[in-house]
Coordinates of C-alpha atoms in Angstrom, one line a residue:
Chain A
M1 CA -17.1 0.3 -59.6
T2 CA -18.2 0.6 -56.4
K3 CA -15.4 -0.3 -53.5
S4 CA -16.4 -3.6 -51.6
P5 CA -16.6 -2.5 -47.6
A6 CA -14.0 -3.4 -45.6
G7 CA -14.8 -7.0 -43.0
S8 CA -12.6 -7.2 -40.2
L9 CA -9.8 -9.6 -38.3
T10 CA -9.5 -10.5 -35.1
V11 CA -6.1 -11.5 -33.6
V12 CA -7.3 -13.9 -30.6
G13 CA -4.9 -15.4 -27.6
L14 CA -6.1 -19.0 -26.7
G15 CA -3.8 -18.7 -24.1
P16 CA -1.7 -21.3 -22.9
G17 CA -3.8 -24.4 -24.0
H18 CA -6.4 -25.3 -21.4
P19 CA -9.9 -24.4 -22.1
E20 CA -10.2 -22.4 -18.7
Q21 CA -7.1 -20.2 -19.5
V22 CA -9.4 -18.9 -22.6
T23 CA -11.2 -15.1 -21.6
P24 CA -14.6 -14.2 -22.4
E25 CA -13.2 -11.9 -24.5
A26 CA -11.3 -14.4 -26.6
A27 CA -14.0 -17.0 -26.8
A28 CA -16.6 -13.7 -28.3
A29 CA -14.7 -13.0 -30.7
V30 CA -14.1 -17.1 -32.4
A31 CA -18.3 -17.0 -31.6
A32 CA -18.4 -13.9 -33.8
A33 CA -15.8 -14.7 -36.3
G34 CA -16.4 -16.4 -39.4
D35 CA -13.4 -17.6 -41.1
F36 CA -10.4 -19.1 -38.9
F37 CA -6.8 -19.1 -40.4
G38 CA -3.9 -20.0 -38.0
Y39 CA -1.9 -23.0 -37.2
F40 CA -3.4 -26.2 -37.0
P41 CA -2.9 -27.2 -33.7
Y42 CA -4.5 -23.9 -32.5
L43 CA -7.6 -24.6 -34.9
D44 CA -8.2 -27.7 -33.6
R45 CA -9.2 -26.8 -29.7
L46 CA -12.3 -25.1 -31.6
S47 CA -14.7 -25.6 -31.7
L48 CA -16.9 -23.9 -34.6
R49 CA -19.7 -24.2 -35.9
A50 CA -21.2 -25.4 -39.2
D51 CA -20.8 -21.9 -40.1
Q52 CA -17.2 -21.0 -39.8
R53 CA -14.7 -22.0 -41.7
R54 CA -11.1 -23.4 -41.1
H55 CA -7.9 -22.4 -43.0
A56 CA -5.2 -24.3 -41.8
S57 CA -1.8 -23.7 -42.4
D58 CA 1.7 -25.0 -40.8
N59 CA 3.5 -23.5 -38.8
R60 CA 6.8 -21.3 -40.0
E61 CA 4.1 -19.7 -43.2
E62 CA 2.8 -16.6 -40.6
L63 CA 3.6 -14.0 -43.0
A64 CA 1.9 -16.0 -45.7
R65 CA -1.3 -17.0 -43.7
A66 CA -1.7 -12.8 -42.5
K67 CA -1.7 -12.1 -45.9
A68 CA -4.4 -14.3 -47.0
A69 CA -6.9 -13.4 -43.8
L70 CA -6.2 -9.6 -44.5
D71 CA -7.2 -10.3 -48.3
M72 CA -10.3 -11.9 -47.2
A73 CA -10.9 -9.3 -44.8
A74 CA -10.5 -6.8 -47.1
T75 CA -13.4 -7.9 -49.0
G76 CA -15.7 -8.0 -46.5
G77 CA -15.1 -11.1 -44.1
K78 CA -15.5 -11.2 -40.7
V79 CA -11.6 -13.0 -40.0
C80 CA -10.3 -13.9 -37.4
I81 CA -7.0 -15.3 -36.8
V82 CA -6.0 -17.4 -33.8
S83 CA -2.2 -17.6 -31.4
G84 CA -1.4 -19.8 -28.5
G85 CA -0.7 -18.0 -25.6
D86 CA -0.9 -14.1 -26.6
P87 CA -1.0 -13.2 -30.2
G88 CA 1.3 -10.5 -29.5
V89 CA 4.8 -12.3 -27.7
F90 CA 6.2 -14.2 -30.8
A91 CA 3.6 -15.0 -32.8
M92 CA 0.4 -13.4 -34.9
A93 CA 0.1 -9.8 -34.1
A94 CA 3.5 -8.8 -35.3
A95 CA 2.6 -11.0 -38.5
V96 CA -0.4 -9.1 -39.4
C97 CA 1.5 -5.6 -39.1
E98 CA 4.6 -6.5 -41.5
A99 CA 1.3 -8.0 -43.7
I100 CA -0.3 -4.2 -43.6
E101 CA 2.9 -2.0 -44.2
E102 CA 3.7 -4.2 -47.0
G103 CA 0.4 -5.2 -48.9
P104 CA -2.5 -3.0 -51.0
P105 CA -3.9 0.4 -49.3
S106 CA -7.1 -1.6 -48.9
W107 CA -5.4 -3.3 -46.5
R108 CA -5.5 -0.5 -44.6
D109 CA -9.0 -0.1 -44.2
V110 CA -9.4 -3.2 -42.8
D111 CA -10.8 -3.4 -39.1
L112 CA -8.3 -4.5 -36.9
S113 CA -8.1 -5.8 -33.5
V114 CA -5.8 -7.8 -31.5
V115 CA -7.4 -10.0 -28.5
P116 CA -4.7 -10.5 -25.7
G117 CA -4.7 -13.6 -24.4
V118 CA -1.5 -15.7 -21.6
T119 CA 1.5 -16.2 -23.0
A120 CA 3.3 -19.4 -22.2
M121 CA 5.9 -17.8 -19.5
L122 CA 3.0 -16.5 -17.5
A123 CA 1.4 -19.9 -17.2
V124 CA 4.7 -21.9 -16.8
A125 CA 5.8 -19.2 -14.0
A126 CA 2.3 -19.6 -12.1
K127 CA 2.9 -23.7 -12.2
A128 CA 6.1 -23.2 -10.4
G129 CA 5.6 -20.3 -8.0
A130 CA 7.1 -16.2 -9.4
P131 CA 9.7 -17.0 -11.0
L132 CA 9.2 -13.8 -12.9
G133 CA 8.4 -11.9 -9.9
H134 CA 10.9 -9.7 -10.6
D135 CA 12.6 -7.3 -13.2
F136 CA 12.6 -9.9 -16.7
C137 CA 12.7 -10.4 -20.5
A138 CA 11.2 -12.5 -23.3
I139 CA 14.1 -14.1 -26.1
S140 CA 13.1 -15.3 -28.8
L141 CA 15.7 -19.0 -30.0
S142 CA 14.6 -19.5 -33.0
T143 CA 17.3 -18.2 -35.7
N144 CA 14.4 -18.0 -38.9
L145 CA 14.0 -14.8 -38.1
K146 CA 17.2 -13.0 -36.0
P147 CA 20.7 -14.2 -36.8
W148 CA 22.7 -16.3 -33.4
S149 CA 25.0 -13.5 -32.6
I150 CA 22.5 -10.8 -31.6
I151 CA 20.4 -13.9 -29.7
E152 CA 24.0 -14.2 -27.6
K153 CA 24.3 -10.8 -27.7
R154 CA 20.8 -10.4 -25.6
I155 CA 21.6 -13.7 -23.4
T156 CA 24.8 -12.2 -22.3
A157 CA 23.2 -8.6 -21.4
A158 CA 20.1 -10.4 -19.3
A159 CA 23.1 -12.3 -17.5
E160 CA 25.3 -8.9 -16.9
A161 CA 22.1 -7.3 -15.8
G162 CA 20.4 -9.6 -13.9
F163 CA 17.3 -9.5 -16.0
V164 CA 15.1 -13.5 -15.1
M165 CA 14.6 -15.1 -18.8
S166 CA 11.5 -16.6 -20.5
F167 CA 12.9 -18.4 -23.9
Y168 CA 10.4 -19.2 -26.5
N169 CA 11.1 -21.7 -29.4
P170 CA 13.8 -23.3 -28.2
V171 CA 14.6 -25.8 -30.7
S172 CA 13.2 -27.0 -33.3
R173 CA 14.0 -29.9 -35.8
A174 CA 16.4 -27.6 -37.8
R175 CA 17.9 -26.0 -34.4
P176 CA 18.7 -29.0 -32.3
H177 CA 21.6 -27.4 -31.1
Q178 CA 21.4 -23.6 -30.2
L179 CA 19.9 -24.1 -26.9
G180 CA 22.6 -26.0 -25.7
E181 CA 25.6 -23.0 -26.5
A182 CA 22.7 -21.1 -24.8
F183 CA 23.1 -22.7 -21.8
D184 CA 26.8 -23.1 -22.1
L185 CA 26.7 -19.0 -22.6
L186 CA 24.7 -18.4 -19.9
R187 CA 27.0 -21.1 -17.4
R188 CA 29.6 -18.0 -18.2
Y189 CA 27.8 -14.9 -17.0
L190 CA 25.8 -17.0 -13.8
P191 CA 26.0 -19.9 -10.7
G192 CA 25.6 -23.2 -12.3
S193 CA 23.6 -23.0 -9.1
V194 CA 20.7 -20.7 -10.7
P195 CA 17.4 -22.0 -11.5
V196 CA 15.9 -23.4 -14.8
I197 CA 12.7 -24.0 -15.3
F198 CA 11.4 -26.3 -18.4
G199 CA 7.4 -25.8 -19.1
R200 CA 5.3 -27.8 -21.1
A201 CA 1.6 -27.9 -21.8
A202 CA 1.3 -25.8 -18.8
G203 CA -2.7 -26.3 -17.8
R204 CA -3.0 -29.4 -20.2
P205 CA -3.4 -33.0 -19.0
D206 CA 0.0 -33.8 -20.4
E207 CA 1.5 -31.1 -18.3
C208 CA 5.3 -30.7 -17.0
I209 CA 7.2 -28.8 -15.4
R210 CA 10.8 -29.5 -15.1
I211 CA 13.6 -27.9 -11.8
V212 CA 16.9 -28.4 -12.3
S213 CA 19.7 -26.2 -12.4
L214 CA 21.5 -24.1 -15.0
A215 CA 24.7 -26.6 -13.7
E216 CA 22.2 -29.4 -14.8
A217 CA 20.4 -27.8 -17.6
A218 CA 19.9 -29.8 -21.1
S219 CA 19.0 -28.9 -24.9
D220 CA 17.3 -32.7 -24.2
M221 CA 15.1 -31.5 -22.0
A222 CA 13.0 -29.1 -24.1
D223 CA 11.5 -29.3 -27.4
M224 CA 9.4 -26.7 -30.1
A225 CA 6.6 -26.3 -27.6
T226 CA 8.9 -25.9 -24.3
C227 CA 9.0 -22.6 -22.0
I228 CA 12.1 -22.2 -20.6
I229 CA 12.4 -19.7 -17.7
V230 CA 16.1 -19.0 -16.2
G231 CA 16.5 -17.9 -13.3
S232 CA 18.6 -15.0 -12.0
T233 CA 21.2 -14.8 -9.1
D234 CA 18.6 -13.2 -6.9
T235 CA 16.0 -16.4 -7.2
R236 CA 14.9 -18.9 -4.5
L237 CA 13.9 -22.5 -4.5
I238 CA 11.7 -22.9 -1.2
E239 CA 11.2 -27.4 -1.0
R240 CA 8.5 -28.3 1.0
A241 CA 7.5 -32.0 2.6
G242 CA 5.5 -34.0 0.2
K243 CA 5.2 -30.3 -2.3
K244 CA 6.3 -29.4 -5.0
T245 CA 9.1 -27.1 -4.8
L246 CA 8.6 -23.7 -5.0
V247 CA 10.6 -21.2 -7.0
Y248 CA 10.3 -17.5 -6.7
S249 CA 12.1 -14.2 -8.1
P250 CA 12.1 -11.7 -5.0
R251 CA 10.6 -8.1 -6.1
S252 CA 13.3 -6.2 -3.5
Y253 CA 17.0 -6.3 -5.4
K254 CA 19.0 -9.0 -3.2
G255 CA 22.5 -8.5 -5.6
G256 CA 23.1 -11.8 -5.6
S257 CA 27.2 -12.0 -7.3
A258 CA 26.6 -13.8 -10.4
Chain B
M1 CA -3.7 -31.6 20.1
T2 CA -3.9 -32.4 16.4
K3 CA -2.4 -30.0 14.4
S4 CA -5.4 -27.9 12.0
P5 CA -5.8 -29.2 8.3
A6 CA -4.0 -26.6 6.5
G7 CA -6.4 -25.4 4.5
S8 CA -5.6 -22.8 0.5
L9 CA -4.7 -20.1 -0.9
T10 CA -5.0 -19.1 -4.0
V11 CA -3.3 -15.8 -6.0
V12 CA -5.4 -15.0 -8.5
G13 CA -4.7 -12.7 -11.3
L14 CA -7.9 -10.3 -12.5
G15 CA -6.3 -9.4 -15.8
P16 CA -6.2 -5.9 -16.6
G17 CA -9.5 -4.7 -15.5
H18 CA -12.0 -5.6 -18.3
P19 CA -14.7 -8.6 -17.0
E20 CA -14.4 -10.1 -20.0
Q21 CA -10.3 -10.3 -20.1
V22 CA -11.4 -12.3 -16.8
T23 CA -10.3 -16.0 -17.7
P24 CA -13.3 -19.0 -16.4
E25 CA -9.9 -20.9 -14.8
A26 CA -9.7 -17.0 -12.3
A27 CA -13.8 -17.0 -11.8
A28 CA -13.8 -20.2 -10.6
A29 CA -11.3 -19.9 -8.0
V30 CA -13.1 -16.6 -6.3
A31 CA -16.1 -19.0 -7.0
A32 CA -14.1 -21.3 -4.4
A33 CA -12.6 -19.1 -1.6
G34 CA -14.0 -17.6 1.4
D35 CA -11.5 -15.2 2.2
F36 CA -10.2 -12.0 0.0
F37 CA -6.8 -10.4 0.6
G38 CA -6.1 -8.0 -2.0
Y39 CA -5.3 -4.0 -2.6
F40 CA -9.4 -2.2 -2.6
P41 CA -9.3 -1.2 -6.3
Y42 CA -9.2 -5.5 -6.7
L43 CA -11.0 -6.7 -4.3
D44 CA -13.6 -3.9 -5.9
R45 CA -14.3 -6.0 -8.9
L46 CA -15.6 -8.7 -7.6
S47 CA -18.8 -9.9 -6.9
L48 CA -18.7 -11.4 -3.7
R49 CA -21.5 -13.3 -2.4
A50 CA -23.0 -12.6 1.1
D51 CA -20.9 -15.4 2.8
Q52 CA -17.5 -14.3 1.5
R53 CA -15.4 -12.1 3.6
R54 CA -13.3 -9.4 1.9
H55 CA -9.9 -8.3 3.5
A56 CA -9.2 -5.1 1.7
S57 CA -5.3 -3.6 2.6
D58 CA -3.4 -0.6 0.9
N59 CA -0.7 -1.5 -1.9
R60 CA 2.8 -1.2 -0.2
E61 CA 1.2 -3.4 2.3
E62 CA 2.3 -6.9 0.0
L63 CA 3.9 -8.6 2.8
A64 CA 1.6 -8.2 5.5
R65 CA -1.1 -8.9 3.4
A66 CA 0.6 -12.6 2.4
K67 CA 1.0 -12.9 5.8
A68 CA -2.4 -13.1 6.6
A69 CA -3.5 -14.8 4.5
L70 CA -1.2 -17.8 4.7
D71 CA -1.7 -17.3 8.6
M72 CA -5.4 -17.7 7.2
A73 CA -5.3 -20.7 4.8
A74 CA -2.7 -22.4 7.6
T75 CA -5.0 -22.9 9.9
G76 CA -8.3 -24.1 7.1
G77 CA -9.2 -21.5 5.6
K78 CA -10.1 -21.4 2.1
V79 CA -8.4 -18.0 0.7
C80 CA -8.0 -16.3 -2.1
I81 CA -5.4 -13.4 -2.9
V82 CA -6.4 -11.1 -6.2
S83 CA -3.8 -9.1 -8.0
G84 CA -4.7 -6.9 -11.0
G85 CA -3.4 -8.5 -14.0
D86 CA -0.1 -11.9 -13.6
P87 CA -0.3 -11.8 -9.9
G88 CA 3.4 -13.4 -11.4
V89 CA 4.4 -9.8 -12.6
F90 CA 5.4 -7.4 -10.3
A91 CA 2.3 -8.9 -7.8
M92 CA 1.3 -10.6 -4.4
A93 CA 2.3 -14.6 -6.5
A94 CA 6.2 -13.7 -5.0
A95 CA 5.4 -11.7 -1.9
V96 CA 3.5 -14.8 -1.3
C97 CA 6.4 -17.6 -1.5
E98 CA 9.0 -14.7 0.7
A99 CA 6.3 -14.8 3.1
I100 CA 6.2 -18.7 2.9
E101 CA 9.9 -18.2 2.9
E102 CA 10.3 -16.5 6.0
G103 CA 7.4 -17.7 7.9
P104 CA 6.8 -21.2 10.3
P105 CA 6.8 -24.4 8.7
S106 CA 2.8 -24.6 8.6
W107 CA 2.9 -22.2 6.0
R108 CA 4.9 -24.3 3.7
D109 CA 1.8 -26.8 3.9
V110 CA -0.8 -24.6 3.0
D111 CA -2.5 -25.8 -1.0
L112 CA -1.0 -22.6 -2.5
S113 CA -1.9 -22.2 -6.2
V114 CA -1.1 -19.3 -8.4
V115 CA -4.0 -18.1 -11.6
P116 CA -2.3 -16.6 -14.4
G117 CA -4.2 -13.6 -15.8
V118 CA -3.4 -10.8 -18.9
T119 CA -0.7 -8.5 -17.7
A120 CA -1.1 -5.2 -18.2
M121 CA 2.0 -5.2 -21.0
L122 CA -0.2 -7.9 -22.8
A123 CA -3.3 -5.3 -23.0
V124 CA -1.6 -2.6 -23.6
A125 CA 0.3 -3.7 -26.6
A126 CA -2.8 -5.4 -28.0
K127 CA -4.5 -2.1 -28.6
A128 CA -1.5 -0.9 -30.1
G129 CA -1.0 -3.9 -32.6
A130 CA 2.3 -5.8 -32.1
P131 CA 5.1 -3.5 -29.7
L132 CA 6.0 -6.8 -27.8
G133 CA 5.9 -8.5 -31.3
H134 CA 9.9 -9.3 -31.4
D135 CA 12.4 -10.0 -27.5
F136 CA 10.9 -7.4 -24.8
C137 CA 11.6 -6.9 -21.0
A138 CA 9.6 -5.5 -18.2
I139 CA 11.1 -3.4 -15.8
S140 CA 9.5 -1.9 -12.8
L141 CA 10.5 1.4 -12.2
S142 CA 9.9 1.7 -8.0
T143 CA 13.1 1.9 -6.5
N144 CA 11.1 0.6 -3.2
L145 CA 12.6 -2.3 -3.4
K146 CA 16.1 -2.1 -5.3
P147 CA 18.1 1.0 -5.8
W148 CA 17.3 3.4 -9.4
S149 CA 21.3 2.3 -10.2
I150 CA 20.3 -0.8 -10.6
I151 CA 17.1 1.0 -12.6
E152 CA 19.6 2.6 -14.6
K153 CA 22.1 -0.7 -15.2
R154 CA 18.9 -2.7 -16.9
I155 CA 17.4 0.7 -19.5
T156 CA 21.0 1.0 -21.0
A157 CA 21.6 -3.2 -21.1
A158 CA 18.6 -3.5 -22.5
A159 CA 18.4 -0.4 -24.9
E160 CA 22.1 -1.3 -26.3
A161 CA 21.2 -5.1 -26.9
G162 CA 17.8 -4.0 -29.0
F163 CA 14.7 -5.5 -26.1
V164 CA 12.1 -3.2 -27.0
M165 CA 10.4 -2.0 -22.9
S166 CA 7.3 -2.3 -20.5
F167 CA 7.7 -0.2 -18.2
Y168 CA 5.6 -1.0 -14.8
N169 CA 5.2 1.2 -11.6
P170 CA 6.4 3.7 -13.8
V171 CA 6.5 6.7 -10.7
S172 CA 4.3 7.9 -7.6
R173 CA 3.8 10.4 -5.7
A174 CA 6.4 9.8 -3.9
R175 CA 9.0 8.9 -6.8
P176 CA 7.9 12.0 -9.4
H177 CA 10.7 12.7 -11.2
Q178 CA 12.4 9.0 -12.3
L179 CA 10.3 8.4 -15.4
G180 CA 11.7 11.1 -16.8
E181 CA 15.4 10.5 -15.9
A182 CA 14.6 7.2 -17.7
F183 CA 13.7 9.1 -20.9
D184 CA 16.6 11.0 -20.5
L185 CA 19.1 8.2 -20.4
L186 CA 16.9 5.8 -22.9
R187 CA 17.4 9.4 -25.1
R188 CA 21.6 8.9 -24.9
Y189 CA 20.9 5.3 -26.5
L190 CA 17.9 5.4 -28.7
P191 CA 16.7 7.7 -31.2
G192 CA 14.2 10.2 -30.6
S193 CA 12.0 9.2 -32.8
V194 CA 11.9 5.0 -31.0
P195 CA 7.7 5.7 -30.1
V196 CA 6.4 5.0 -26.7
I197 CA 3.4 4.1 -25.8
F198 CA 2.1 5.0 -22.8
G199 CA -1.4 2.4 -21.7
R200 CA -4.1 3.4 -19.1
A201 CA -7.5 1.5 -18.4
A202 CA -6.5 -1.0 -21.4
G203 CA -9.8 -2.9 -22.2
R204 CA -11.4 -0.3 -19.4
P205 CA -14.2 2.3 -20.5
D206 CA -11.4 5.0 -19.9
E207 CA -9.3 3.5 -21.4
C208 CA -6.4 5.7 -22.6
I209 CA -3.9 4.8 -25.6
R210 CA -1.7 7.1 -25.9
I211 CA 1.6 7.5 -28.9
V212 CA 4.7 9.2 -28.9
S213 CA 8.4 9.6 -29.8
L214 CA 11.2 9.0 -27.6
A215 CA 11.8 12.7 -28.3
E216 CA 8.5 13.8 -27.1
A217 CA 7.7 11.3 -24.0
A218 CA 7.7 12.8 -20.4
S219 CA 6.9 11.9 -16.9
D220 CA 3.1 13.6 -16.2
M221 CA 2.2 11.2 -19.5
A222 CA 1.9 8.7 -16.8
D223 CA 0.5 7.9 -13.4
M224 CA 1.0 5.4 -11.6
A225 CA -1.6 2.6 -13.2
T226 CA 0.2 3.1 -16.8
C227 CA 2.0 0.7 -18.6
I228 CA 4.9 2.4 -20.6
I229 CA 6.2 0.2 -23.7
V230 CA 9.5 2.2 -25.0
G231 CA 10.2 0.2 -28.8
S232 CA 14.0 -0.9 -30.1
T233 CA 15.3 1.0 -33.1
D234 CA 13.3 -1.3 -35.6
T235 CA 10.0 -1.1 -33.6
R236 CA 7.6 0.9 -36.8
L237 CA 4.2 3.0 -37.0
I238 CA 2.2 1.7 -39.9
E239 CA -0.4 5.4 -40.4
R240 CA -3.5 4.5 -41.8
A241 CA -6.1 7.1 -43.0
G242 CA -9.7 7.4 -40.3
K243 CA -7.9 4.6 -37.9
K244 CA -5.6 4.7 -35.1
T245 CA -1.7 4.1 -35.4
L246 CA -0.5 0.8 -35.3
V247 CA 3.2 0.4 -33.4
Y248 CA 4.7 -3.0 -33.9
S249 CA 8.2 -5.2 -33.5
P250 CA 8.8 -6.5 -36.9
R251 CA 9.2 -10.9 -36.1
S252 CA 12.6 -9.9 -37.6
Y253 CA 16.2 -8.6 -36.5
K254 CA 16.0 -5.4 -39.3
G255 CA 18.9 -4.1 -37.2
G256 CA 17.6 -0.3 -36.7
S257 CA 21.0 1.2 -35.8
A258 CA 21.3 2.9 -32.7

């Protein structure tokens, strides 16, 4: 029996949601593939041809989705997995690598490529000014994949060392309280005046960018599609008459005291 | 005397360098502007029309460039500042905000927008697999704008808390030794087996992605255009016969010991 020729798997980042933020590279990868796997709202963004097939799945099914896509690619399919934002940031590229490491040897023969995209924190930061203009970190608040104690340790370390922070997956129906706990923890290390940005659907028609102080920040200001940016003690506001307030983190270290 | 109508200033991210990684939004912003400010290699990427004007400057002149662009926009110009990657990550968006905060009131009337792009670490990560698949941070190693002691503090905090790290501005002719000091510091907190990725010109014809262990990592593997990703103790390698090794950070916390 001859071995089937391995196909290809491309993991594509569709950006924050606006079609104008999809790179030509991502659009070309979508045009070249035959089968599409992904969380259904991301698949809904694609305008597929009649000869292209959708395989939608729910979120929290990333590993099963990665395995199904690799299985099809290993037998010659031209397969695409789509992620919102960038596929390498808390998204499908890592799930595909995990599946390859654990899976049959034939999955290592698949021609794998990852097409980067504009990740949510960059889109939210652009709408607010330049809050990520100084050293920053990105933390997923989901406890599906790590213990809350580790998240607390990282938030504390980031606050003490002066990083601006972006929170992905801030809340879900199963974990409504943790974001509030994160803000309570931050208030122990940072002054209440530190700006907090809640960004949802940046660049889309239903965009909502809200800027509050850490003292005011509350978990009901976010849903699972919100990306949150917490400033450092150096992060500043610029008020402008008749225009949106700008939030930025100076490139220079100022040593704002915590 | 009537006040001149304020013009517009758009700070545009051109992505890592490949034309296919420029978003349509960024291309449209370039098409709509008349005057272009930026570090000359980024301006060189644009195909400008005869009616569009270039105002190139050297790097390390960010604040002066921001002021010149705001000055022109405040008197009615349609002005664009271009950055490589994303303009909000160690780039021009923060310099523009700093200039607005310090500058004349008329600069606050300028119609300012920031167009995000694919920042270098996302492009390098995509080429390597998914090293940023778990919590991560981004640190500029330049001491032009902050003391080395703060950089050491942040590297230490990130290593102890289990963040993957991306280093921007890793070396320059004026600071050839600091990257080596950063690796020495990291080797005190992390095992020598931790993967380190040196990514240069990701997505461009001269792309170079090199994967070494932290034990082997040395400053002469980077130049000022390199983006470096240092894994955590959970970051893994997947060897593939006849294909590039994949590097990824599992979505789940594994608690690899430091």
